[in-house]
Coordinates of C-alpha atoms and ligand atoms in Angstrom, one line a residue:
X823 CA 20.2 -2.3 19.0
X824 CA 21.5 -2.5 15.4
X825 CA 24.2 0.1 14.4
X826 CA 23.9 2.8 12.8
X827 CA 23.7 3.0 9.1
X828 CA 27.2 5.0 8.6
X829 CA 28.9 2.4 10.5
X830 CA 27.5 -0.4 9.0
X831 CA 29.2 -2.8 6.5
X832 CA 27.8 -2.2 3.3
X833 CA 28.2 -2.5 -0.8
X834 CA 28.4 1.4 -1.6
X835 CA 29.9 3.1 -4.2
X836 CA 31.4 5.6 -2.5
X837 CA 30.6 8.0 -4.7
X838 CA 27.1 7.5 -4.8
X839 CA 24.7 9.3 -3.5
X840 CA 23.3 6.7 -1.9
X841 CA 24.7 6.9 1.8
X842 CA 23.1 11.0 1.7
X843 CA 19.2 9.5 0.5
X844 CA 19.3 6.9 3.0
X845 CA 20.9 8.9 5.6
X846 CA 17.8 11.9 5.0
X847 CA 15.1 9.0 4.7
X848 CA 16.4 8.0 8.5
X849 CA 16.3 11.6 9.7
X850 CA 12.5 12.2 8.2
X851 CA 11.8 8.9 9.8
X852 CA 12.8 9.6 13.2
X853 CA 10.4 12.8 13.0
X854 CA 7.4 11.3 11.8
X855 CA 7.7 9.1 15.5
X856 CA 5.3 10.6 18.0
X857 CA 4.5 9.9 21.4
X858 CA 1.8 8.7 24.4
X859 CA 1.9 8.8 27.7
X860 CA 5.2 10.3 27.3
X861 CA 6.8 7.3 25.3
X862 CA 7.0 7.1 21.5
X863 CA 4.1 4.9 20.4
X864 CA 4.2 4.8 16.4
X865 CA 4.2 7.1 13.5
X866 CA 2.1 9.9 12.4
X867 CA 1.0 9.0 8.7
X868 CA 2.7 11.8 7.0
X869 CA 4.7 14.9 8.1
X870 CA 3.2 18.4 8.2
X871 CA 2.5 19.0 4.0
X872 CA 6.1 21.5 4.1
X873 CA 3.0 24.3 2.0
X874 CA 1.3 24.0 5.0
X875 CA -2.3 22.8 3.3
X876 CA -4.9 21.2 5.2
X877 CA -3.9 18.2 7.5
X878 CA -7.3 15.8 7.9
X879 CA -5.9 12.7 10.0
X880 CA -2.7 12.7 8.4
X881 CA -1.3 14.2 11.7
X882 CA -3.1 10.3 13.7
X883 CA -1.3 7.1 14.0
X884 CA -2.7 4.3 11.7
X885 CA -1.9 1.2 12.7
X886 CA -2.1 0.2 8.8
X887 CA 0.4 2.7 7.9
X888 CA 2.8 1.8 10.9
X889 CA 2.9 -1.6 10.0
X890 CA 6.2 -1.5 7.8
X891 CA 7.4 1.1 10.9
X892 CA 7.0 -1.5 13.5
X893 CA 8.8 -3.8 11.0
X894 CA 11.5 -1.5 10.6
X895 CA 11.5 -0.8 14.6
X896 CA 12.1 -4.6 15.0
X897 CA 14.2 -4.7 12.6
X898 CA 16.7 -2.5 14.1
X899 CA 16.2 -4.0 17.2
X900 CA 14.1 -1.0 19.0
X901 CA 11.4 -3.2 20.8
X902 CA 10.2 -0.5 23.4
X903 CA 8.5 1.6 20.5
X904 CA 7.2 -1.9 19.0
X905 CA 5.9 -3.1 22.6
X906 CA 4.2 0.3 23.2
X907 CA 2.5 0.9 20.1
X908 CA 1.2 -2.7 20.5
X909 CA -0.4 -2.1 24.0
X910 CA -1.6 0.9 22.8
X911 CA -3.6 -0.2 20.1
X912 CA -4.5 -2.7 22.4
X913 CA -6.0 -0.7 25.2
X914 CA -7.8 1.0 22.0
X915 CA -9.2 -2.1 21.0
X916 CA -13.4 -1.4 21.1
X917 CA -15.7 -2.3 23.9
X918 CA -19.1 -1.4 23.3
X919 CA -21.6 -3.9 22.0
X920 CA -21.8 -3.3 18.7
X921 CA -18.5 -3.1 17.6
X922 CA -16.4 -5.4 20.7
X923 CA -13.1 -6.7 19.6
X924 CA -12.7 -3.9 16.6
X925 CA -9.2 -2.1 16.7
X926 CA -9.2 1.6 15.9
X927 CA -8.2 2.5 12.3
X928 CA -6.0 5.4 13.9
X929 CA -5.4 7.3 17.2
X930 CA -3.9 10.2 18.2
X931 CA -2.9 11.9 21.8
X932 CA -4.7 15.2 22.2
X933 CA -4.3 17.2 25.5
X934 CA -3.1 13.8 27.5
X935 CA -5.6 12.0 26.3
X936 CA -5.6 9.2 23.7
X937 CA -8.7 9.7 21.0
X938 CA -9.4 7.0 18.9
X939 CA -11.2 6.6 15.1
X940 CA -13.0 3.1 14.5
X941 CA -14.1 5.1 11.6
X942 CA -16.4 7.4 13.1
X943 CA -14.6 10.6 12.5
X944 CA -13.0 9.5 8.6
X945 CA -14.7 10.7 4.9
X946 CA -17.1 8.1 4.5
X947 CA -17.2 7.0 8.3
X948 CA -15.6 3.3 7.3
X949 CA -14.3 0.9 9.6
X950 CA -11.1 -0.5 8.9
X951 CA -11.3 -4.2 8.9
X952 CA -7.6 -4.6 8.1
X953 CA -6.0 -2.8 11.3
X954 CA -7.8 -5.8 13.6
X955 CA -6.5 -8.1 11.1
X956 CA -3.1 -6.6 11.5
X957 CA -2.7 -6.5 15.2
X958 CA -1.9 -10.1 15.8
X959 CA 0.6 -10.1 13.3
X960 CA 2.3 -7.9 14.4
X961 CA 2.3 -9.1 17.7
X962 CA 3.1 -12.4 17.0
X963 CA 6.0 -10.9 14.5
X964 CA 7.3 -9.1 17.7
X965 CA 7.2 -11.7 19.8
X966 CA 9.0 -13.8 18.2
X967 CA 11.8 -11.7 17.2
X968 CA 12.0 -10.1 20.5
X969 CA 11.3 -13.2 22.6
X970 CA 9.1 -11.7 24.8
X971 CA 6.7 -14.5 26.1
X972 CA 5.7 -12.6 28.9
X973 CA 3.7 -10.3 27.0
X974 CA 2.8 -13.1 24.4
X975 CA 0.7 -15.3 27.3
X976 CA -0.4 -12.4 29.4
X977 CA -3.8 -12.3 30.2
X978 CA -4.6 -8.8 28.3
X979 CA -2.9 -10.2 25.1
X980 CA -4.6 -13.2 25.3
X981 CA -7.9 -11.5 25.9
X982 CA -7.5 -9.3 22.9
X983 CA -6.8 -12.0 20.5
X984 CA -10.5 -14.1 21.8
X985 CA -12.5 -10.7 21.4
X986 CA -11.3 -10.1 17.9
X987 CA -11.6 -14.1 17.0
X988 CA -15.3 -13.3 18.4
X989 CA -15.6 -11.1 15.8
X990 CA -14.6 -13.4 13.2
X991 CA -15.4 -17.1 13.7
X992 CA -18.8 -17.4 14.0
X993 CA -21.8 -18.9 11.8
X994 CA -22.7 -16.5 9.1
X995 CA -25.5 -16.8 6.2
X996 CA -22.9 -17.3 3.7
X997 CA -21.5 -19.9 5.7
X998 CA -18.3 -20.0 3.9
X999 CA -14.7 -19.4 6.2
X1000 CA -14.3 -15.9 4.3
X1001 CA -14.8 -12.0 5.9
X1002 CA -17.4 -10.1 4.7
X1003 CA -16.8 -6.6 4.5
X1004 CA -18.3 -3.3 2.9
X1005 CA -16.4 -1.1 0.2
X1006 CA -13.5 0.8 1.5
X1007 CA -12.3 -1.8 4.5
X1008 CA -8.7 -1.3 4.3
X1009 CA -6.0 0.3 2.5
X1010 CA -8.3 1.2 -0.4
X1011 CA -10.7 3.7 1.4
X1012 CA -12.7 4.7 -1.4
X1013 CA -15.3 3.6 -3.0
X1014 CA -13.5 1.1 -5.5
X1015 CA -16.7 -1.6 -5.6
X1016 CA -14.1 -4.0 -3.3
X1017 CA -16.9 -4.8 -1.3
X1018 CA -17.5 -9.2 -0.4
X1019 CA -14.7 -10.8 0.1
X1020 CA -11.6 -8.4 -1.0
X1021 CA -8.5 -10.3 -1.8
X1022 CA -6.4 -8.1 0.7
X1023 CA -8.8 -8.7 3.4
X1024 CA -8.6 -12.4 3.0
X1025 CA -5.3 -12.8 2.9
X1026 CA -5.1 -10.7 6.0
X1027 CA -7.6 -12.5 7.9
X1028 CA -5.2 -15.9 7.0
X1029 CA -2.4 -14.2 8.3
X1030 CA -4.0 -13.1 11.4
X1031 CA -5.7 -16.5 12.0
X1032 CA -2.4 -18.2 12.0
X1033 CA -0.7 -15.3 13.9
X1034 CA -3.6 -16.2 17.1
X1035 CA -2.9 -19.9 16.6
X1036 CA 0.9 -19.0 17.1
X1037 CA 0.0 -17.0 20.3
X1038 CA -2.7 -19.5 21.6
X1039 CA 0.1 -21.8 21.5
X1040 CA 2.3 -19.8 23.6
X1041 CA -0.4 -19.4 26.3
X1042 CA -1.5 -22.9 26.1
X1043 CA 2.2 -24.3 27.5
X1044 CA 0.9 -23.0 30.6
X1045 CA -2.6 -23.8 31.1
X1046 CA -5.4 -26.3 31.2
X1047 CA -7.8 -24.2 29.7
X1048 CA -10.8 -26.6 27.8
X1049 CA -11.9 -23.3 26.1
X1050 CA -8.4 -22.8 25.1
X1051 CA -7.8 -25.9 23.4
X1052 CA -11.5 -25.6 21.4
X1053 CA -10.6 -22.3 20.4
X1054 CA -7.3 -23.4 18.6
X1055 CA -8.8 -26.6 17.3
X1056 CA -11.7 -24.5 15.5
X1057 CA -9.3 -22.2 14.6
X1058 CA -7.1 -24.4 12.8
X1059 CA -10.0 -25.9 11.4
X1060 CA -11.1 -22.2 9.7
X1061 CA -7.3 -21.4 8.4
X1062 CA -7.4 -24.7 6.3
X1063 CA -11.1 -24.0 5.1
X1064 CA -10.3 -20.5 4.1
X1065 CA -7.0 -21.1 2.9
X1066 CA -8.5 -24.3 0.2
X1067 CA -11.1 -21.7 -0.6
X1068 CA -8.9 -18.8 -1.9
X1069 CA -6.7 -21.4 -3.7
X1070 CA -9.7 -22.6 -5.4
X1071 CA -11.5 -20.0 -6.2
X1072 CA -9.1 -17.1 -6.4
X1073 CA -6.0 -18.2 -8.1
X1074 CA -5.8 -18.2 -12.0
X1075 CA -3.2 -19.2 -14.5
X1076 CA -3.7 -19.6 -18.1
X1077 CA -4.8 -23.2 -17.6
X1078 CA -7.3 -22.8 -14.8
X1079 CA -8.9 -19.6 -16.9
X1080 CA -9.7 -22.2 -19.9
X1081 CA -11.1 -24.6 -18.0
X1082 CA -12.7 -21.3 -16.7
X1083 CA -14.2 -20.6 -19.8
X1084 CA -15.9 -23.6 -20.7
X1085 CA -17.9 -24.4 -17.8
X1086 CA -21.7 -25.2 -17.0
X1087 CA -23.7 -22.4 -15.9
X1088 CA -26.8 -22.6 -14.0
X1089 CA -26.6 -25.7 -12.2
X1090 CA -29.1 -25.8 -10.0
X1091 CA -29.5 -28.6 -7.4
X1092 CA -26.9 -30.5 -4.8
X1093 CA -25.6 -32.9 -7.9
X1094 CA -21.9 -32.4 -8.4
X1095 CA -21.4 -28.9 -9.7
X1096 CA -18.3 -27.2 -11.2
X1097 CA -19.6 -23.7 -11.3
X1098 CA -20.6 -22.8 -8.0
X1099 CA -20.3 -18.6 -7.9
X1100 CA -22.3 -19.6 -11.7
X1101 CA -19.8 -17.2 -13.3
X1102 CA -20.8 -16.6 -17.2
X1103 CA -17.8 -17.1 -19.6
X1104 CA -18.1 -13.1 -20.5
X1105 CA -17.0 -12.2 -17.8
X1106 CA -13.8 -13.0 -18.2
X1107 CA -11.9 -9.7 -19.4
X1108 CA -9.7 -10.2 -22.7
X1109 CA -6.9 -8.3 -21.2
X1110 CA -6.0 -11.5 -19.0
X1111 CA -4.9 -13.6 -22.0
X1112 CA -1.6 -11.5 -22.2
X1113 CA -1.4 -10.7 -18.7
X1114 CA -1.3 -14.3 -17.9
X1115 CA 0.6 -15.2 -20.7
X1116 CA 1.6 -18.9 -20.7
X1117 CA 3.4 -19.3 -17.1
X1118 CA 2.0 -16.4 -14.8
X1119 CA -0.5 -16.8 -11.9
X1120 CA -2.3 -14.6 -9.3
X1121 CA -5.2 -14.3 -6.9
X1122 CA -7.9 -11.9 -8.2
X1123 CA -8.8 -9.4 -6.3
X1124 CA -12.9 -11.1 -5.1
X1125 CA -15.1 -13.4 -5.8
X1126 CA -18.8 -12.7 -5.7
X1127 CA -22.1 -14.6 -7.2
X1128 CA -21.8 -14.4 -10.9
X1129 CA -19.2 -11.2 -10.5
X1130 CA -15.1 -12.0 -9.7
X1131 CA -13.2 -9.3 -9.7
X1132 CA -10.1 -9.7 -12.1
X1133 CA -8.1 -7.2 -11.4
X1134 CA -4.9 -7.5 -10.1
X1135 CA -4.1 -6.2 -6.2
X1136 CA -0.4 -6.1 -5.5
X1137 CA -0.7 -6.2 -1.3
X1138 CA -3.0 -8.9 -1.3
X1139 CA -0.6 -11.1 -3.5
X1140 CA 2.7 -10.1 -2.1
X1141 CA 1.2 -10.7 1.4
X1142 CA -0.3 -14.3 0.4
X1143 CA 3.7 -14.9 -0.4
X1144 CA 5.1 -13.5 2.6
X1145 CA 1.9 -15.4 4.7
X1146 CA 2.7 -18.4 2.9
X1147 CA -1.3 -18.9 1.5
X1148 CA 0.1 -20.0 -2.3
X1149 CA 2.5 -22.5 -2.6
X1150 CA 5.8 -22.3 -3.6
X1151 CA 5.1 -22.9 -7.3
X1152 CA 2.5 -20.3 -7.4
X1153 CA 4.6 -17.6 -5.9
X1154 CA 7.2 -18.4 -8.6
X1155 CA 4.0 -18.1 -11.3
X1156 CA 3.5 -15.1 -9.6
X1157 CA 6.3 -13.3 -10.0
X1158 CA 6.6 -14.5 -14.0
X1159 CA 3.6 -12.9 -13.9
X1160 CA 4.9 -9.6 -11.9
X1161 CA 8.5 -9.5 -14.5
X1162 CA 5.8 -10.4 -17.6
X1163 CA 3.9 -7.3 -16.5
X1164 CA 6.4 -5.3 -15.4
X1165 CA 5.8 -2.0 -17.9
X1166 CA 2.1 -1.5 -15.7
X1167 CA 3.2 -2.6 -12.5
X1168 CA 6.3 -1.0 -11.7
X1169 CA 6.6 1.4 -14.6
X1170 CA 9.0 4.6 -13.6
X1171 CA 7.4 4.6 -9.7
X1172 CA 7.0 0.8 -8.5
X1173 CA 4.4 -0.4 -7.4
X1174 CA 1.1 0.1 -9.3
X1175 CA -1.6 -0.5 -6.1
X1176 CA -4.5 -2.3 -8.5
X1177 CA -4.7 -3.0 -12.9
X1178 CA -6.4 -2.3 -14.7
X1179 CA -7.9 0.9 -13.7
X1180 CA -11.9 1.5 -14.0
X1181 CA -12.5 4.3 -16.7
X1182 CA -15.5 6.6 -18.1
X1183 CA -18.7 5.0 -17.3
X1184 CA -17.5 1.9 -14.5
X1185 CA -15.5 4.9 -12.6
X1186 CA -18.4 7.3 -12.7
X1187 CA -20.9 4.2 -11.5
X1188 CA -18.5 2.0 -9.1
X1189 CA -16.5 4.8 -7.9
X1190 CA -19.7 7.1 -7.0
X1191 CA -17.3 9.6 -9.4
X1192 CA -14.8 10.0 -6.9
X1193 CA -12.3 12.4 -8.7
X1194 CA -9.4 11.3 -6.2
X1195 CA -10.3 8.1 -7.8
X1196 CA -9.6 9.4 -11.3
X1197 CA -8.5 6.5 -13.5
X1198 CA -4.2 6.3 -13.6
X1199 CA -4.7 8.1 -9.9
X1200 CA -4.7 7.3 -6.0
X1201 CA -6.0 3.5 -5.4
X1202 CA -7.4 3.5 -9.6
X1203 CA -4.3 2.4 -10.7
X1204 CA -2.0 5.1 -8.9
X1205 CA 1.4 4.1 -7.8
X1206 CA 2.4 3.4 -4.3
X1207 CA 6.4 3.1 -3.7
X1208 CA 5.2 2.6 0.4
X1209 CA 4.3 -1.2 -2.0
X1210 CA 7.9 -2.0 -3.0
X1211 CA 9.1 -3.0 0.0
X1212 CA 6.4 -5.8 0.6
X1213 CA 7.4 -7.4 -3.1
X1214 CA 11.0 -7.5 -1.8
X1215 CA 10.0 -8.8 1.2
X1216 CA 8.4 -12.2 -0.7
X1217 CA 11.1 -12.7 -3.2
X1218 CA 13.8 -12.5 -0.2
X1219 CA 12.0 -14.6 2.0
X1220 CA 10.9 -17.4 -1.0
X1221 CA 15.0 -17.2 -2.2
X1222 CA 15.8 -18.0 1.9
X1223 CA 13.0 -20.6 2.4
X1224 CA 13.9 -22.2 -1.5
X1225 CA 17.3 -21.4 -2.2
X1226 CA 18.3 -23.3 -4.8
X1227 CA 14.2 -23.1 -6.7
X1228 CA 14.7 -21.6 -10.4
X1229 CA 17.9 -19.2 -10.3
X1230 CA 17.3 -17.6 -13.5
X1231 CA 13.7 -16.5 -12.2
X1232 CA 14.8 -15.5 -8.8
X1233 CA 18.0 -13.5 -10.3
X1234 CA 15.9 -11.6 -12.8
X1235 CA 13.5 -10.7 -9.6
X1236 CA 16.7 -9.6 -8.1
X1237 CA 17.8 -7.7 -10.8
X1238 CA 14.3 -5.6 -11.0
X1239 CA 13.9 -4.9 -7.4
X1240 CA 17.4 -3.8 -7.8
X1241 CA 16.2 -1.3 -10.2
X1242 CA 13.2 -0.1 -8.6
X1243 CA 15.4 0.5 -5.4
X1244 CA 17.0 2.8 -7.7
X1245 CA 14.8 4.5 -8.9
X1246 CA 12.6 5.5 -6.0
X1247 CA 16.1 6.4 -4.7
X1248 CA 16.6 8.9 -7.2
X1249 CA 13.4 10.2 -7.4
X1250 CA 11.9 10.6 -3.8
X1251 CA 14.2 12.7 -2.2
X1252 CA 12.9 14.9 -5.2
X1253 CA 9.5 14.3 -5.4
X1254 CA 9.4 14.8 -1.5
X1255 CA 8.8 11.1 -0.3
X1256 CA 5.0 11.5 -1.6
X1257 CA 2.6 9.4 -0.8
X1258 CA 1.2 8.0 -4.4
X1259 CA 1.9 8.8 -7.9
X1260 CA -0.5 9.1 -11.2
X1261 CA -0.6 8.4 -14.8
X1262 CA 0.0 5.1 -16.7
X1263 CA 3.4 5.3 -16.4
X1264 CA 3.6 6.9 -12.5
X1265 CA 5.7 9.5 -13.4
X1266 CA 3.6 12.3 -12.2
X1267 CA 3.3 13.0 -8.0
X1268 CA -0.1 12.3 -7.2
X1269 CA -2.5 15.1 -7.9
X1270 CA -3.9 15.2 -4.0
X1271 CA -0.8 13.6 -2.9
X1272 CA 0.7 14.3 0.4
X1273 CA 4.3 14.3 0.3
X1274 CA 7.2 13.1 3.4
X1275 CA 4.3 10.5 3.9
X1276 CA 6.2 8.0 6.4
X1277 CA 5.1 5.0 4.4
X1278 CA 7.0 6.2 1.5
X1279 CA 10.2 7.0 3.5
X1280 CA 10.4 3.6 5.9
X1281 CA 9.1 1.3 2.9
X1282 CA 12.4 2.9 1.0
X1283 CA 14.1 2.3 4.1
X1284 CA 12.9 -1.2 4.2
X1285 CA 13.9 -2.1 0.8
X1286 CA 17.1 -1.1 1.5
X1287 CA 17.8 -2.6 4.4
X1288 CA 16.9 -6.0 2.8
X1289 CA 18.6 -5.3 -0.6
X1290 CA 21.8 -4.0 0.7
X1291 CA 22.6 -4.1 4.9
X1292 CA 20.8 -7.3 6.2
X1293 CA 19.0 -9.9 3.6
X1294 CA 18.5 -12.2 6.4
X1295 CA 16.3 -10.2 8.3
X1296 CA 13.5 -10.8 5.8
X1297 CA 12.9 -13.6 8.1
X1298 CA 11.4 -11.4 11.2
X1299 CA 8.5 -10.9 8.5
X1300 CA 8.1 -15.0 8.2
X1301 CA 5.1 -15.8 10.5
X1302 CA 6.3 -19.6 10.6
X1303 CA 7.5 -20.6 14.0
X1304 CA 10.4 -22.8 12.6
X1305 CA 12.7 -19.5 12.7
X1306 CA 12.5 -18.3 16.2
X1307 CA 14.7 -15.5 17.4
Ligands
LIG451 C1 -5.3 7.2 2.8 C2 -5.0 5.8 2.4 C3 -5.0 4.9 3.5 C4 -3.9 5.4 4.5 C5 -4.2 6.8 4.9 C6 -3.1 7.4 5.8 O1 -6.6 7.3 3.4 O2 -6.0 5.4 1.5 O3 -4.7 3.6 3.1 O4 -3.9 4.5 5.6 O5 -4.3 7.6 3.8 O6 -1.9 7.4 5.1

């Protein structure tokens, strides 16, 4: 068990206010964790709005939302809660025929009994694709830092991880390695036209695929199983298709867009082609010129037949950093990109969720006029600081895993997390830990925002834990097994 914050060995001013905000965010934390069967299992997404407003499911445990808690939890060395909210979920995972291997979105305990939403019960009724794709991450991220093998090779783990693989390695009509999902499959909920192949969701489904191989290989120490050694081979196999397919056809720099740009279209036939999605020159937004500028690289956010999706999602690339998907270079590109960029995407509340926002005619069409979708607001360009925390995440773990790589970059990344830590920590405690913020420049709380939202207070937590208590432990989030324990 790590100590507590107060008696911890940190850089503080002591006059600072610091040591209060952090000690607060640690109390609101601890009373956003809830329990099952008795034991705390996770926390609820938000605390009770303090006006008392409507709840919806903010009052459930997402297993989306508890993903930086279980971090946290095994960060400060508090596996039980970790362990539980793993079997939970697990337990939860679906069984009927239609939907077999599917994890729940959320879950809550309601008079003894655990009640589950695979999407059934939300606005919309949407399936979440990316809490089955976070379930093995997580797992595999406990196990390793908690060494518990046991629960690594037993049978119900291992089970688990073949039902959900079910679900995604199989022959498809598009018969490319990628997951197809509708609109609103994962954080963003709404209709934001990120149905096909959503960045987040790929990078997710890589994660998670490498995640199963980790655990496969645990359980296959002890066995003989055939099936076992087919099912790692093939998934292997997938991770290097899908991971040579995003690089291909996802990442951009200012080189890649001009070659881009000049193109053949409509080849037809199996001759050597270089435009296989046949993606027309126009439909290349002008804004990417300066966003790119000369040295800055990202992942767009799809790719569909004859329509990518440009804009820029900051989970998807921070998580294809921390997942290792883009090379060391490209994270570096990246986060020219990020400091190049730095007036949209962190602005006075980092970080922006998705630029640029759709306006007028696109929001009223792709959006289906959602007016919590309101351009500048919610997953349109809102501001998430529950995002921060990923960002430090990859430039922590890519200064550990490439110390010496290209100070001046890295210490300018330093220096601007090191001001966004500040600022969330001098405007959150006022702006009640809310869950989003709006406007081009984030300054304003979220219109329909709820506030004490527990992503909010343990990403902040997060942040500083890695900024200013324990930089090393950025490595518990590393899903490479050459860091064990
Ligand atoms: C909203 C968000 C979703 C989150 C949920 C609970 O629906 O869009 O990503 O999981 O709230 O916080």
């Amino acid at each position: 068990m790590a100590k507590p914050f107060s008696q911890q060995n940190l850089r503080l001013r002591p006059s600072s206010r610091e040591l209060d905000v952090v000690l607060a965010a640690q109390q609101h934390f601890e009373r956003t964790l809830v329990l099952a069967h008795g034991e705390p299992v996770g926390a609820v997404a938000a605390l009770e709005h303090p006006r008392g407003e409507e709840k919806a499911n903010y009052g459930e445990v997402f297993l989306r939302d508890n993903v930086p808690v279980m971090a946290y939890l095994l960060m400060m060395g508090r596996f039980g809660i970790v362990r539980h909210f793993l079997e939970v979920s697990l337990d939860l995972q679906s069984s009927t025929y239609q939907t077999r291997g599917v994890f729940p979105t959320s879950f809550v305990e309601e008079d003894g009994a655990l009640v589950a939403d695979y999407g059934q019960r939300s606005i919309g009724r949407i399936t979440s694709v990316d809490a089955s794709l976070w379930w093995p991450v997580l797992c595999w991220l406990y196990v390793k830092r908690s060494q518990d093998w046991e629960f690594a090779t037993s049978q119900k783990v291992q089970r688990g991880i073949q039902l959900l693989l079910d679900l995604v390695l199989h022959p498809s009509f598009e018969g490319t390695p990628v997951l197809f999902v509708p609109d609103c499959a994962f954080m963003i909920d709404r209709p934001m036209d990120v149905w096909g192949a959503p960045l987040e969701v790929e990078v997710l489904l890589y994660g998670c695929l490498r995640s199963c191989c980790r655990l496969m290989e645990l359980a296959q120490r002890d066995s003989m199983s055939r099936l076992l050694d087919q099912r790692l081979v093939l998934t292997q196999q997938w991770l290097h298709d899908l991971r040579r397919f995003l690089l291909k056809h996802y990442w951009v720099t200012s080189k890649t867009v001009q070659v881009l740009r000049r193109r053949p279209t409509e080849q037809y036939g199996e001759q050597q082609y270089q435009n296989e999605f046949n993606v027309q020159p126009q439909v290349i937004p002008p804004w990417l010129q300066d966003w790119l500028e000369n040295r800055g690289g990202y992942l767009i956010g799809n790719m569909r037949t004859g329509r990518p999706d440009f804009r820029f999602y900051s989970l998807g690339n921070t998580l294809a950093c921390l997942f290792g998907l883009i090379t060391a270079p490209q994270q570096r590109a990246l986060f020219r990109l990020v400091l190049h960029n730095r007036d949209h995407l962190m602005a006075q509340m980092p970080m922006r969720i998705c630029h640029p926002p759709m306006e007028q005619e696109e929001w009223r069409e792709k959006t289906g006029s959602d007016p919590k979708n309101w351009p500048w607001s919610y997953h349109n360009g809102g501001h998430w600081p529950s995002l921060l925390w990923y960002l430090a995440g990859a430039v922590l773990l890519h200064e550990q895993r490439h110390p010496t790589a290209d100070a001046l970059l890295m210490g300018q990344m330093r220096a601007m997390l090191e001001e966004c830590y500040w600022s969330q920590l001098n405007q959150l405690p006022r702006q009640q830990w809310a869950e989003y913020f709006d406007g081009p420049t984030g300054t304003w709380m979220g219109q329909q925002s709820r506030t004490y939202q527990t992503w909010t207070i343990v990403g902040f937590l997060l942040t500083h834990h890695l900024l200013r208590v324990r930089q090393q432990d950025v490595r518990l989030l590393d899903i490479e097994p050459s860091h064990l324990g």
